[in-house]
CSV table of N, CA and C in Angstrom, one decimal:
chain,number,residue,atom,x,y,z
A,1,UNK,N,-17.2,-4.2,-33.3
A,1,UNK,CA,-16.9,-3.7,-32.0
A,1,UNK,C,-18.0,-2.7,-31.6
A,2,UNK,N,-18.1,-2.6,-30.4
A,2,UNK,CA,-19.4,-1.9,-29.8
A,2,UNK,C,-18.6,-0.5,-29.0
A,3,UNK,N,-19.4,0.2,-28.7
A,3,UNK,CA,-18.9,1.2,-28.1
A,3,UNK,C,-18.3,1.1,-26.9
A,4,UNK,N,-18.8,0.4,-26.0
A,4,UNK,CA,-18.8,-0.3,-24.6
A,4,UNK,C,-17.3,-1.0,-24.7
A,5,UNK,N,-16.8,-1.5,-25.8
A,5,UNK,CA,-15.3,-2.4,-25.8
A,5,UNK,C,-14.4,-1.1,-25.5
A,6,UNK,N,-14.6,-0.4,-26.6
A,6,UNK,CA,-13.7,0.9,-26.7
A,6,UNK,C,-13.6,1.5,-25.2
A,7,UNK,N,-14.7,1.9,-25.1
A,7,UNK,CA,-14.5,2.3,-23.0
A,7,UNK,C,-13.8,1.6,-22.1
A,8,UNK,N,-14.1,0.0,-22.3
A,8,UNK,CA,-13.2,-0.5,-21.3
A,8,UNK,C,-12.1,-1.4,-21.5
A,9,UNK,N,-11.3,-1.2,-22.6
A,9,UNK,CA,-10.3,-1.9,-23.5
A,9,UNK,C,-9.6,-1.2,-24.3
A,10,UNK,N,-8.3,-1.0,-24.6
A,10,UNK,CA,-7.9,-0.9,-26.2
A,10,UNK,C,-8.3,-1.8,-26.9
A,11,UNK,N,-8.4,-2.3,-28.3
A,11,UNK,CA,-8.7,-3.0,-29.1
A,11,UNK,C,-7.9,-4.1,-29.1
A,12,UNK,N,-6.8,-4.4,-29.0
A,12,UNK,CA,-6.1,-5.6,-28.3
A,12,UNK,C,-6.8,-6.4,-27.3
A,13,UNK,N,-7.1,-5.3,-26.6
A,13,UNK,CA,-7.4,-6.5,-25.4
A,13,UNK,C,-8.8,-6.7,-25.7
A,14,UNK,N,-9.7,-5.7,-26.1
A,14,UNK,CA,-10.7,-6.1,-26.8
A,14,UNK,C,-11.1,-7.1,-27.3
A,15,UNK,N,-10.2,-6.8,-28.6
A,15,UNK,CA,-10.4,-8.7,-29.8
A,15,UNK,C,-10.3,-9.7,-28.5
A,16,UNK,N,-9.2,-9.6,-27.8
A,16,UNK,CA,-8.8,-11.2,-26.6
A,16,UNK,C,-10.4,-11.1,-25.5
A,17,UNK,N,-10.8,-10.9,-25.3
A,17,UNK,CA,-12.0,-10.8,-24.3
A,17,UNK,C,-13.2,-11.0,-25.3
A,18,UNK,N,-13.3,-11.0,-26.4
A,18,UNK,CA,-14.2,-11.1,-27.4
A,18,UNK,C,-14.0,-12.9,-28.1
A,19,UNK,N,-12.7,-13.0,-27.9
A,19,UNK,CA,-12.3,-14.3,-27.9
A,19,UNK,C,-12.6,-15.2,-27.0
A,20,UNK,N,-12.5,-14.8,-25.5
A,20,UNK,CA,-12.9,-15.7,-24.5
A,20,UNK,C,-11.9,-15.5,-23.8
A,21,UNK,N,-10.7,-15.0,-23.4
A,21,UNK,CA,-10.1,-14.4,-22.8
A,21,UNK,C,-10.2,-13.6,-21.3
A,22,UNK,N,-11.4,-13.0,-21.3
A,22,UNK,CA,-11.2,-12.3,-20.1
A,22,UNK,C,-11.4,-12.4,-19.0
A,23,UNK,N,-11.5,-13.5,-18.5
A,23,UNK,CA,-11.5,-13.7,-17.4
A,23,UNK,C,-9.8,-13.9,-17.0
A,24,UNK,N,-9.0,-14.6,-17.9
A,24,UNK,CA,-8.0,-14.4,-17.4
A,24,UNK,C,-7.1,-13.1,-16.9
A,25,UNK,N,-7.1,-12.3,-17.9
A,25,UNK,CA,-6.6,-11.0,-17.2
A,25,UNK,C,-7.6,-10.7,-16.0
A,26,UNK,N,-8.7,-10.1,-15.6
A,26,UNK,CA,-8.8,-10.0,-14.4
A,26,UNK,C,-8.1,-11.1,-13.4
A,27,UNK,N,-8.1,-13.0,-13.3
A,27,UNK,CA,-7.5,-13.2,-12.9
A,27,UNK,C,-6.0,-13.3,-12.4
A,28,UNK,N,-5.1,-12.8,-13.7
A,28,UNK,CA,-3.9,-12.1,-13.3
A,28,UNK,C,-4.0,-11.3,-12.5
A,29,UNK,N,-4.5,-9.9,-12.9
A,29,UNK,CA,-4.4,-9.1,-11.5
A,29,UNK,C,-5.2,-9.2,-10.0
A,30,UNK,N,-5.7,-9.9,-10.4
A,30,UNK,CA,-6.5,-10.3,-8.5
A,30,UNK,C,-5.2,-11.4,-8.5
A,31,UNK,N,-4.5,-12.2,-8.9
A,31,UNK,CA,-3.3,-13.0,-8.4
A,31,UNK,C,-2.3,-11.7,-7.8
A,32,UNK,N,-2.0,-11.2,-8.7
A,32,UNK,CA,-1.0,-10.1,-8.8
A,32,UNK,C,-1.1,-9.2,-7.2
A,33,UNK,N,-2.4,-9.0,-7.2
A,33,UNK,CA,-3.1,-8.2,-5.8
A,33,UNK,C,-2.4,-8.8,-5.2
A,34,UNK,N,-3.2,-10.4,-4.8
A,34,UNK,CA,-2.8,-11.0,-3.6
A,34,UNK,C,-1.5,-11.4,-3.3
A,35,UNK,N,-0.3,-11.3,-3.9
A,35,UNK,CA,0.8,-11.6,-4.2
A,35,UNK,C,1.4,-9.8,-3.6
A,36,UNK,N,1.1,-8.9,-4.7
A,36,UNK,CA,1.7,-7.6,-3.9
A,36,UNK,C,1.4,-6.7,-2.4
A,37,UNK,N,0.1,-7.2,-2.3
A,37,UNK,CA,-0.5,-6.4,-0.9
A,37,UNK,C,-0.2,-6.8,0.3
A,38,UNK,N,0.2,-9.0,0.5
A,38,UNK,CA,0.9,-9.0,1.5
A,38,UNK,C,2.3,-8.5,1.7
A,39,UNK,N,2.7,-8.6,1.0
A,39,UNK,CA,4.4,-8.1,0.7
A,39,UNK,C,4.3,-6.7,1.2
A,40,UNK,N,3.7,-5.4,0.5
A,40,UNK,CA,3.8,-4.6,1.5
A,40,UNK,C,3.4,-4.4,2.6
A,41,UNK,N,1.9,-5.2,3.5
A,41,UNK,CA,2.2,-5.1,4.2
A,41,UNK,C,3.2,-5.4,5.1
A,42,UNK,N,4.1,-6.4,4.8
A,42,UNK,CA,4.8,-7.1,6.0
A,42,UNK,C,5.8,-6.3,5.9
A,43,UNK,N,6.5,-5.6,4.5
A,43,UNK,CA,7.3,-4.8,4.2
A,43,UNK,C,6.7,-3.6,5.6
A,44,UNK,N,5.9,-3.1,5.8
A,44,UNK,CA,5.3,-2.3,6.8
A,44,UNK,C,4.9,-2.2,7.6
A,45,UNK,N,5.2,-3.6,8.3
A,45,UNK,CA,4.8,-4.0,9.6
A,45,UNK,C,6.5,-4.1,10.3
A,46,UNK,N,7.3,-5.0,9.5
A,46,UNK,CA,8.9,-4.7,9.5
A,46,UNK,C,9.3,-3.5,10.1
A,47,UNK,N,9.2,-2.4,9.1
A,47,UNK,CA,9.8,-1.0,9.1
A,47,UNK,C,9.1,-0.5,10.8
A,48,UNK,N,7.6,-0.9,11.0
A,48,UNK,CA,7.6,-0.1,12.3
A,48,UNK,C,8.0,-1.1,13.2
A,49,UNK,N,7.9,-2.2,13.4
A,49,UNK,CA,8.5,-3.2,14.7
A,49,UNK,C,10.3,-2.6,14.9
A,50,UNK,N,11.1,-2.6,13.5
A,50,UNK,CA,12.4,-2.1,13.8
A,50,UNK,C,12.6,-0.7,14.5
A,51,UNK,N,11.4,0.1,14.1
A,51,UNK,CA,11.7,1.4,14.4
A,51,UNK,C,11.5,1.5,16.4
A,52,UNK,N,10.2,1.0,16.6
A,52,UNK,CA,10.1,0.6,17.6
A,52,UNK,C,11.3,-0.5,18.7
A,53,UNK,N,11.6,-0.9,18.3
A,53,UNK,CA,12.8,-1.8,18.9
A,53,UNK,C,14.0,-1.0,19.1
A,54,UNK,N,14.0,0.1,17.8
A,54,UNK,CA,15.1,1.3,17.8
A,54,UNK,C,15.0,2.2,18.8
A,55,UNK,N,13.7,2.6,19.0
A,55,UNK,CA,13.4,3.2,20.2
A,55,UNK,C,13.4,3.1,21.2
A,56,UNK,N,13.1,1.9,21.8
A,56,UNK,CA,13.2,1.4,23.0
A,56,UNK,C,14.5,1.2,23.5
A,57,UNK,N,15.4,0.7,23.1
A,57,UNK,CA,16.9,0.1,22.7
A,57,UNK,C,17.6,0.8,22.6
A,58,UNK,N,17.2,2.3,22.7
A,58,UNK,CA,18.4,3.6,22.4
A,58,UNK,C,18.6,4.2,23.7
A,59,UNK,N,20.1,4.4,24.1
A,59,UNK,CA,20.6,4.8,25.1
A,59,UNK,C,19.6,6.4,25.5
A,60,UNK,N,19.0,6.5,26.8
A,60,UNK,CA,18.2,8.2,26.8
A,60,UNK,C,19.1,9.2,26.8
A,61,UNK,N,20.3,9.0,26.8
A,61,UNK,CA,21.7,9.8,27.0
A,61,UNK,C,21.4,10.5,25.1
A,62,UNK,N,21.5,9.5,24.8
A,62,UNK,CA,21.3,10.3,22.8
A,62,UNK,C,19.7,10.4,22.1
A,63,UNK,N,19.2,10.4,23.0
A,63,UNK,CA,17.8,10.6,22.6
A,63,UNK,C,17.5,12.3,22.5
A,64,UNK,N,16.2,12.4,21.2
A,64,UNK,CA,16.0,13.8,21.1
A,64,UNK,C,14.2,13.6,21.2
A,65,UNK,N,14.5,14.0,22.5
A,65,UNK,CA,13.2,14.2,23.2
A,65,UNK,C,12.3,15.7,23.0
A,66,UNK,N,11.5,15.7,22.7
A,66,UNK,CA,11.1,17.3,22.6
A,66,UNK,C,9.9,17.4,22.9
A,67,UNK,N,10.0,18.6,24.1
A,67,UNK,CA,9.3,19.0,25.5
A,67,UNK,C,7.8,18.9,24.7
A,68,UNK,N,6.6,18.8,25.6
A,68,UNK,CA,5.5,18.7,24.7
A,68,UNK,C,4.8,19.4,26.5
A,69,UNK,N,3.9,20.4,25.1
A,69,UNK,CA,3.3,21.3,26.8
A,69,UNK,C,1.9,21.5,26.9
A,70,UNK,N,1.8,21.8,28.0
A,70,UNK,CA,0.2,21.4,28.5
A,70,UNK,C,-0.1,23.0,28.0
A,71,UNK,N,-1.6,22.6,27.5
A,71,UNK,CA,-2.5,23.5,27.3
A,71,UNK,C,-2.6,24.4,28.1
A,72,UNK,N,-2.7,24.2,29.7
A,72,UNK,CA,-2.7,25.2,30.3
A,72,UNK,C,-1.9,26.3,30.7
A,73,UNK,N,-0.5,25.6,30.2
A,73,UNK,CA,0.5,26.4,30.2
A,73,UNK,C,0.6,27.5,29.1
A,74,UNK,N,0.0,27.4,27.9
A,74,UNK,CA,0.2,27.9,26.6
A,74,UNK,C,-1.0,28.9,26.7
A,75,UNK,N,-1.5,28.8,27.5
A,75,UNK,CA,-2.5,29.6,27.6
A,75,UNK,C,-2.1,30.8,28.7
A,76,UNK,N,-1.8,30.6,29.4
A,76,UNK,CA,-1.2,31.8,31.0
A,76,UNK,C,0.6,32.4,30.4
């Protein structure tokens, strides 16, 4: 074993990538990527379309609106 294994491996995974192995684990996790990253986003694109539709869709009678003031006012 070389120094270089030890830095980028435990020794398990080591021996397997010294075997011919490693291409597969990186390709697990670039599957793994592409498999988790759409998922959150749409998981995140969901959450604000709902929240938006919540907003829009809410009576202004129960809405908590809060005053937002001009600079010039904050200043005089």
């Amino acid at each position: 074993m070389s120094a270089e294994s030890f830095t980028l491996a435990c020794s398990t995974c080591a021996n397997n990538f010294a075997e011919g192995g490693g291409n597969a684990a990186g390709l697990a996790i670039l599957f793994l990527l592409g498999v988790i990253v759409p998922v959150m986003v749409a998981i995140g694109f969901f959450m604000v379309r709902i929240a938006r539709r919540e907003q829009a869709a809410l009576d202004p009678e129960f809405r908590d609106d809060i005053p937002v003031q001009n600079s010039q006012e904050s200043l005089s």
